[in-house]
Short mmCIF file of C-alpha atoms and ligand atoms in Angstrom, two decimals:
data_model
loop_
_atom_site.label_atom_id
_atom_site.label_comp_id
_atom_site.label_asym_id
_atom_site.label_seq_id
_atom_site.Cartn_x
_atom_site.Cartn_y
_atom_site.Cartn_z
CA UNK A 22 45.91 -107.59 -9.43
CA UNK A 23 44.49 -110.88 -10.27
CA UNK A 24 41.64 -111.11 -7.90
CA UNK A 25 40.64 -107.46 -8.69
CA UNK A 26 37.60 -108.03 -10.71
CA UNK A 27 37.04 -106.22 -14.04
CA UNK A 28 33.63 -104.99 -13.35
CA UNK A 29 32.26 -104.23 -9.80
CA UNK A 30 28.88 -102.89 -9.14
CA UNK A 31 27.74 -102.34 -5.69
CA UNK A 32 24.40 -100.67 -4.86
CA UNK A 33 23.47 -99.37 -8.21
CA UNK A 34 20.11 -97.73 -8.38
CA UNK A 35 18.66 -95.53 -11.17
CA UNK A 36 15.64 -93.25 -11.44
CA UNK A 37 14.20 -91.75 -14.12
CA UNK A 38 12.52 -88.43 -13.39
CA UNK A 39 9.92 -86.72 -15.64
CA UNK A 40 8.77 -83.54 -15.65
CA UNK A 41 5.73 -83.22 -13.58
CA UNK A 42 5.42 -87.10 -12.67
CA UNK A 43 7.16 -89.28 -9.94
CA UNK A 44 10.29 -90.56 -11.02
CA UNK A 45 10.71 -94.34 -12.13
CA UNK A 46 13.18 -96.64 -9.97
CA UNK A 47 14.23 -98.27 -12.96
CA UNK A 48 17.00 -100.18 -11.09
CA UNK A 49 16.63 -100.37 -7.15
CA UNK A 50 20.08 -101.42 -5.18
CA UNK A 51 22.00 -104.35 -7.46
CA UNK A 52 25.10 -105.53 -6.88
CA UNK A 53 27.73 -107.50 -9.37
CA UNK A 54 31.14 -108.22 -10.15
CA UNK A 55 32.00 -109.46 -13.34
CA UNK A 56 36.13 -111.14 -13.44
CA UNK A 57 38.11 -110.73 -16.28
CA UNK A 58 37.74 -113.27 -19.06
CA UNK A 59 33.90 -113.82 -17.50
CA UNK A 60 30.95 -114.18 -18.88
CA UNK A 61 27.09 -113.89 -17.37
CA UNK A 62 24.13 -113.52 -19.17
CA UNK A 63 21.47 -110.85 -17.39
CA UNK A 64 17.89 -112.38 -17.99
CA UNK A 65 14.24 -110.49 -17.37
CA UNK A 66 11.71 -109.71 -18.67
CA UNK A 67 11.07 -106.08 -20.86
CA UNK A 68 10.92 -103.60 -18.38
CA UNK A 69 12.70 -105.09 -15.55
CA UNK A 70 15.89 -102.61 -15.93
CA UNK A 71 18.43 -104.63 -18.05
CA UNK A 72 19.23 -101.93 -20.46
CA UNK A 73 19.39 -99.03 -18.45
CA UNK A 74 21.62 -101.18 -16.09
CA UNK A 75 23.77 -101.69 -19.59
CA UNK A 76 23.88 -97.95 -20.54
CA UNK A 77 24.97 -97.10 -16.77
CA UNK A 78 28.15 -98.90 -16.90
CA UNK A 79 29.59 -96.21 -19.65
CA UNK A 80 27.39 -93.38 -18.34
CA UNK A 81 25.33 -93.41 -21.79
CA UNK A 82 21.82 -92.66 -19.99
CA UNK A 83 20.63 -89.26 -20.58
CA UNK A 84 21.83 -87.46 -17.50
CA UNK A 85 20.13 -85.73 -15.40
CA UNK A 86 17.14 -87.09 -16.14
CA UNK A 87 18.37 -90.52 -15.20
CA UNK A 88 19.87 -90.25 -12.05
CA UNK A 89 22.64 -92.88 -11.28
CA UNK A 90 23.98 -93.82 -7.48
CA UNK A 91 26.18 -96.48 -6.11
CA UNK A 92 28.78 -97.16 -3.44
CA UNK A 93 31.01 -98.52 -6.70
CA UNK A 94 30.81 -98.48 -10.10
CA UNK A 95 34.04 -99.23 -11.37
CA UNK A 96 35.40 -100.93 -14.86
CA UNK A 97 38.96 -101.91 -14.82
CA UNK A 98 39.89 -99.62 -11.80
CA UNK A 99 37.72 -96.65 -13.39
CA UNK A 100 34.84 -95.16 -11.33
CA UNK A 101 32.67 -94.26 -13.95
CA UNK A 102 30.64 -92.26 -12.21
CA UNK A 103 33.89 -89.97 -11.03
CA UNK A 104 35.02 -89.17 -14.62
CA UNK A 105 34.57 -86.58 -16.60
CA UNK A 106 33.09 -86.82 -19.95
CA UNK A 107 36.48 -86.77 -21.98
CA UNK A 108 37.65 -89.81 -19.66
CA UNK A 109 34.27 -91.27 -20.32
CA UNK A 110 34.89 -91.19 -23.61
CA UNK A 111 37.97 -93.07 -23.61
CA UNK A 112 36.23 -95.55 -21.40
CA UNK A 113 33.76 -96.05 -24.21
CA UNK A 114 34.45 -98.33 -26.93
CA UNK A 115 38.43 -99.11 -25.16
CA UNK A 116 37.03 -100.83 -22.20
CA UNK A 117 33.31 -101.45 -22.99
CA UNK A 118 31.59 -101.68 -26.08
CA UNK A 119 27.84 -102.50 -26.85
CA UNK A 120 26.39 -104.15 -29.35
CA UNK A 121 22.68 -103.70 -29.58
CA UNK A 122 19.23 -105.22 -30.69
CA UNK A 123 18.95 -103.27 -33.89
CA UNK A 124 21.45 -103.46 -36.51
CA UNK A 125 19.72 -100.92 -39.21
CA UNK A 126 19.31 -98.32 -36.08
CA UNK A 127 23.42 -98.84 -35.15
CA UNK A 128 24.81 -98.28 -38.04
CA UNK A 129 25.40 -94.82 -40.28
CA UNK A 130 23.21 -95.62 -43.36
CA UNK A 131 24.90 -93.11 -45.18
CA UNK A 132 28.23 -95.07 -44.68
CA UNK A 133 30.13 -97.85 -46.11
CA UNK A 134 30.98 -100.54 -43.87
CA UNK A 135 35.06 -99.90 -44.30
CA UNK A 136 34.24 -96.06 -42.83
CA UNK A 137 32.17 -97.22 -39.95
CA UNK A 138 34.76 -100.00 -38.91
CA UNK A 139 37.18 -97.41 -40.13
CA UNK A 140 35.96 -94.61 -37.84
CA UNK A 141 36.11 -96.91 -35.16
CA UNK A 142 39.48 -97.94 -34.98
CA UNK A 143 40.85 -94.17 -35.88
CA UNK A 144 39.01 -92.99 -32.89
CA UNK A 145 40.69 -95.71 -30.31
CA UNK A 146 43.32 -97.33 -32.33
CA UNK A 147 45.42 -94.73 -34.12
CA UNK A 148 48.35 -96.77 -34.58
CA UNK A 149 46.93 -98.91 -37.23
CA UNK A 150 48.60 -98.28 -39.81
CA UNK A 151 46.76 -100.17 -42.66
CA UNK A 152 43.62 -99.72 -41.92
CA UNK A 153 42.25 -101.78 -44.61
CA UNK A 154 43.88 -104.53 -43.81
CA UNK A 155 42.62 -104.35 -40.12
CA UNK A 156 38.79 -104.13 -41.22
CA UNK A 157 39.49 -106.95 -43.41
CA UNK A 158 40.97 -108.98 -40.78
CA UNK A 159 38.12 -107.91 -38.54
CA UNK A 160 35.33 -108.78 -41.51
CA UNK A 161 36.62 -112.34 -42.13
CA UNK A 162 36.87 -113.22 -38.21
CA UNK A 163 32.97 -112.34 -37.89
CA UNK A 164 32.50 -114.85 -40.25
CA UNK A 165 31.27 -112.27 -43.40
CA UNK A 166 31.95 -113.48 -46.95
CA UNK A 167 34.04 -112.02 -49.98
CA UNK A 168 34.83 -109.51 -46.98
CA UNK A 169 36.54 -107.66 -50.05
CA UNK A 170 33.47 -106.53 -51.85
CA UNK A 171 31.39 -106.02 -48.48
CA UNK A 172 34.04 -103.06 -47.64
CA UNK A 173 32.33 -100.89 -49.49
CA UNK A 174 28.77 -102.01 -49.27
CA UNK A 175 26.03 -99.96 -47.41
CA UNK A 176 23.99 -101.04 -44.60
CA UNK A 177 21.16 -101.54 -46.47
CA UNK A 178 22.80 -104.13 -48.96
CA UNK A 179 23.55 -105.93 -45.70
CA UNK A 180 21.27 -108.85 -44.36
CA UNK A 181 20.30 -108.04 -40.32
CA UNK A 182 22.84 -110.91 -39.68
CA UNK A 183 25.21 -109.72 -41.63
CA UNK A 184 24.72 -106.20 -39.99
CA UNK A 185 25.10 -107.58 -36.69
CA UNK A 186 28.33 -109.36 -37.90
CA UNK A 187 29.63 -106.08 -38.92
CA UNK A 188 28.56 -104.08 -35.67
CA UNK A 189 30.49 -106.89 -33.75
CA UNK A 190 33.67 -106.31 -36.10
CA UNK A 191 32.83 -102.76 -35.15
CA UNK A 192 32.60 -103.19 -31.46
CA UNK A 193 35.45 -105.97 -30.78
CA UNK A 194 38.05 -104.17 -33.10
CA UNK A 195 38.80 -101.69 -30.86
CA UNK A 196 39.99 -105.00 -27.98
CA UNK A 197 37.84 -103.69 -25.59
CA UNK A 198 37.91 -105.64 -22.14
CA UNK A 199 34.15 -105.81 -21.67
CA UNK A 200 31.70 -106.82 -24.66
CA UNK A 201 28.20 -105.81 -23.75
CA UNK A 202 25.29 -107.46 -26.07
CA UNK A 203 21.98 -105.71 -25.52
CA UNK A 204 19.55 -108.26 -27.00
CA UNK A 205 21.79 -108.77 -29.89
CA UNK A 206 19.53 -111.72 -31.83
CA UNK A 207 16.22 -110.56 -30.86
CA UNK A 208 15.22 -108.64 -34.23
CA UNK A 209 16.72 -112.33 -36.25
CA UNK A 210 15.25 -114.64 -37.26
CA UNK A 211 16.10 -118.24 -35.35
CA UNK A 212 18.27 -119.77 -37.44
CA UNK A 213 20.10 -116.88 -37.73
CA UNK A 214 20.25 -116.25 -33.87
CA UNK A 215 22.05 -119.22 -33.33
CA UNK A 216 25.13 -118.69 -35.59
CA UNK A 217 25.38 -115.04 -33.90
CA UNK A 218 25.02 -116.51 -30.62
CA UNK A 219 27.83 -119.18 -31.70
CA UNK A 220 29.72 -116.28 -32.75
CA UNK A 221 30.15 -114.42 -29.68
CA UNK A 222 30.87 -117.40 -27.60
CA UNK A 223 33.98 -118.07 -29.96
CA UNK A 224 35.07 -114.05 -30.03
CA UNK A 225 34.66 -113.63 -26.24
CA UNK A 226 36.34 -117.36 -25.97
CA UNK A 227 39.48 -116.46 -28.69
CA UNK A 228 40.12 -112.55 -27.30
CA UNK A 229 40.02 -113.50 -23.48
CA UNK A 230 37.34 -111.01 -23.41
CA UNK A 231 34.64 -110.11 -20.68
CA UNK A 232 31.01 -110.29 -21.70
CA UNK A 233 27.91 -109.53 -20.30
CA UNK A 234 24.56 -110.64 -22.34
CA UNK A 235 21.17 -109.06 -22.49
CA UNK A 236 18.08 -111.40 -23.16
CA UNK A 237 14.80 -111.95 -22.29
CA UNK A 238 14.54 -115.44 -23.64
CA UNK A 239 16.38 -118.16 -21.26
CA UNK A 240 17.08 -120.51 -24.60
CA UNK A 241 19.60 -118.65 -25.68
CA UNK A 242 22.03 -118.65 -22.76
CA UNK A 243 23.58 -121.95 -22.69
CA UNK A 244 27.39 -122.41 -23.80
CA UNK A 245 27.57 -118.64 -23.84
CA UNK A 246 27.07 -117.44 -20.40
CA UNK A 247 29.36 -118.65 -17.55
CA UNK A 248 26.71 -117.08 -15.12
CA UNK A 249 23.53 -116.07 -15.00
CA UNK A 250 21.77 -112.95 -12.67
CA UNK A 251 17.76 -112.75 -13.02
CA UNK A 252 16.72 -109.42 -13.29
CA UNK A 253 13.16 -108.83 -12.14
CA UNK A 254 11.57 -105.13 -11.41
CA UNK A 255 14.88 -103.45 -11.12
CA UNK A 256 16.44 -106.17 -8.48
CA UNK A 257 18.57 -109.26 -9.01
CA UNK A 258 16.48 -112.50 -7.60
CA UNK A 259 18.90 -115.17 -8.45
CA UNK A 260 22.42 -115.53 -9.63
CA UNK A 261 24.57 -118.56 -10.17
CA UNK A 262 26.47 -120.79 -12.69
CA UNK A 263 24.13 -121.01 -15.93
CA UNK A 264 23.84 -124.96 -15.64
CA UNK A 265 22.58 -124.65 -12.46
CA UNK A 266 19.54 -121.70 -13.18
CA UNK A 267 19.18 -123.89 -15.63
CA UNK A 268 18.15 -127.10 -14.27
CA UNK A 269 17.44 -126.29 -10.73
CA UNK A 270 15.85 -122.12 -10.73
CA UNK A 271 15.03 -121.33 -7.12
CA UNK A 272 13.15 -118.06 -7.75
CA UNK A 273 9.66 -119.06 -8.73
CA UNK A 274 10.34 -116.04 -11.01
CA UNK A 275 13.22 -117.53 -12.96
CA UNK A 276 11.27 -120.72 -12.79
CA UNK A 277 8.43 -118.56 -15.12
CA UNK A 278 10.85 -117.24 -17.27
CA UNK A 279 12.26 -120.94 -17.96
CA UNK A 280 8.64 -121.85 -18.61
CA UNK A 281 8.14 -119.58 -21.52
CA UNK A 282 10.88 -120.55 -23.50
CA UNK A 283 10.05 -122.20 -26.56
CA UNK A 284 10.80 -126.29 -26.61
CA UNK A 285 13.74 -126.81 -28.89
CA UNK A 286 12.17 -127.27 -33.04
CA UNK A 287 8.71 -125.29 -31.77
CA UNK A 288 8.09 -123.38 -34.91
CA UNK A 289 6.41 -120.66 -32.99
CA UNK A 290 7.09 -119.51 -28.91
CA UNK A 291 4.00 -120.71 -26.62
CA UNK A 292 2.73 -117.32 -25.13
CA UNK A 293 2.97 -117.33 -21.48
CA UNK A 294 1.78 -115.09 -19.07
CA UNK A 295 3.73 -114.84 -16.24
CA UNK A 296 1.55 -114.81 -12.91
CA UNK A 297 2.49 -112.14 -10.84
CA UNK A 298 0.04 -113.39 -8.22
CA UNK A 299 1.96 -116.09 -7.50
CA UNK A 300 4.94 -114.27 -6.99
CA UNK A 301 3.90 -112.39 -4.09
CA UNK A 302 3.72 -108.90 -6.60
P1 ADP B 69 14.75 -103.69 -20.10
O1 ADP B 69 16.00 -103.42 -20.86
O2 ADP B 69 14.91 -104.72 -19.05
O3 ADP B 69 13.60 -104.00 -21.00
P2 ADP B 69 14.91 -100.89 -19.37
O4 ADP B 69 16.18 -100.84 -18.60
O5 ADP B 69 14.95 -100.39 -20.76
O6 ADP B 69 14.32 -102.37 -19.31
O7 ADP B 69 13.80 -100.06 -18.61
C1 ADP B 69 13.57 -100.15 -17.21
C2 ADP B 69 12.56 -99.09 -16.80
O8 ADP B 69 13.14 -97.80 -16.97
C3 ADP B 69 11.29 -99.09 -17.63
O9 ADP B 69 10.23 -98.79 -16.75
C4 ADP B 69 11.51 -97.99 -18.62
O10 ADP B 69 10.30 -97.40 -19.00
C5 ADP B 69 12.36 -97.00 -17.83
N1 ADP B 69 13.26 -96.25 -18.72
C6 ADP B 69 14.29 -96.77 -19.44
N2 ADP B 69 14.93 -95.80 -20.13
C7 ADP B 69 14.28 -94.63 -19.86
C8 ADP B 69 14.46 -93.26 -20.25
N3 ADP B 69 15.47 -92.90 -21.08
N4 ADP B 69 13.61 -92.34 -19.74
C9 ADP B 69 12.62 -92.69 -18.90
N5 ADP B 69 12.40 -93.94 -18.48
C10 ADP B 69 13.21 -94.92 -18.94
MG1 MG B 70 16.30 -103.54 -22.95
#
């Protein structure tokens, strides 16, 4: 159905609970619905619930010490939190697939870039038939060079751009319908941060593909993110079209976050502190 949306999110909340302490309310009560095709961007600041928000969606949060409610959590008719741990699994990497902040932590040192990839498509893709073929297709559209002798490289031989390039390769060659990017440029360094940034906008753009980005940092956002939802202390403040957070932020707290991000050619970010104060916190 066309005007089913691809993601819908209704009510989430999430608590951590520790032995012996009170338990954290990581995510208190937010709502979503991502359509197919769409991207949005979730902004906030470290701490504010982003990731654990991120992890939800595929049940990857270490239950039950992260407890995880909502009216509906559902990913391309799914409820996620009805399925059993062999559906999940098929839900994981098919429909959604993450790509995270750190490269060297992602990847299988041990393993040469054609197994990972490799791995990866025997697990969801069976039908494949040449493999090789598939990873070099996949290598070459993440923009890698002389994809033929990286095959058999090692992570560690790898650049951290060229490691995110291949946990991209990793996590889009299995066409799932929902790329999630957990701070994916925030261990690079600038330069490189804006050709992977250009990168997903063109993957998600080409494959027709769903996308939800993680960041703290506001300057990153533009031409990738359709939307925008402000996370701040496990609640959505402000949502709307990324132009308009942009130029016109309504939540004084968006209007901080917009404040602290560097001015285009700074060499180094201006260190902000945010004033809770004024927020009313
Ligand atoms: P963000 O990604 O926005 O930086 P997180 O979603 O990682 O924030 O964390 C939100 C809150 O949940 C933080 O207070 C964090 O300490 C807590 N939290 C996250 N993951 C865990 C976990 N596995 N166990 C306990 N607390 C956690
Ligand atoms: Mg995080």
């Amino acid at each position: 159905m066309a005007d089913t949306p691809l993601l819908r999110i209704r009510d989430l909340k999430i608590d951590f609970r520790r032995h012996g302490s009170p338990p954290t309310q990581a995510v208190k009560g937010i709502s979503l619905d991502l359509a197919q095709g769409e991207s949005i961007a979730i902004v906030g600041e470290s701490g504010s619930g982003k990731s654990a928000t991120a992890l939800a969606l595929a049940r990857l949060l270490p239950e039950p010490q992260a407890s995880i409610t909502a009216t509906e959590l559902s990913i391309a008719g799914h409820h996620v939190l009805k399925m059993s741990e062999k559906e999940l699994r098929q839900v994981r990497g098919k429909e959604i697939a993450y790509v995270f902040q750190e490269p060297t932590t992602s990847l299988n040192p041990v393993l040469q870039v054609r197994t990972q990839i490799g791995e990866a498509l025997a697990l969801h893709r069976p039908e494949v038939k040449d493999r090789e073929a598939e990873i070099l297709r996949w290598l070459t559209k993440v923009g890698i060079t002389e994809p033929e002798k990286r095959l058999r490289a090692y992570p560690h031989e790898l650049s951290g751009g060229m490691q995110q390039r291949v946990m991209i390769a990793m996590a889009l060659c299995c066409h799932p319908k929902l790329l999630i990017a957990d701070e994916p440029t925030t261990a690079l360094d600038v330069t490189i941060q804006k050709q992977i940034m250009e990168l997903l906008a063109t993957l998600r753009r080409d494959l027709e593909m769903s996308m939800i980005l993680i960041t703290h940092n506001f300057g990153i956002i533009r031409g990738v993110a359709d939307r925008v939802a402000v996370m701040f202390r496990g609640q959505i403040v402000e949502t709307g079209p990324t132009e308009q957070i942009l130029s016109h932020p309504q939540h004084p707290y968006t209007q901080a976050l917009l404040d602290c991000v560097p001015r285009m050619g700074a060499k180094q970010a201006r260190l902000r502190t945010i004033d809770y104060a004024a927020l009313g916190e």
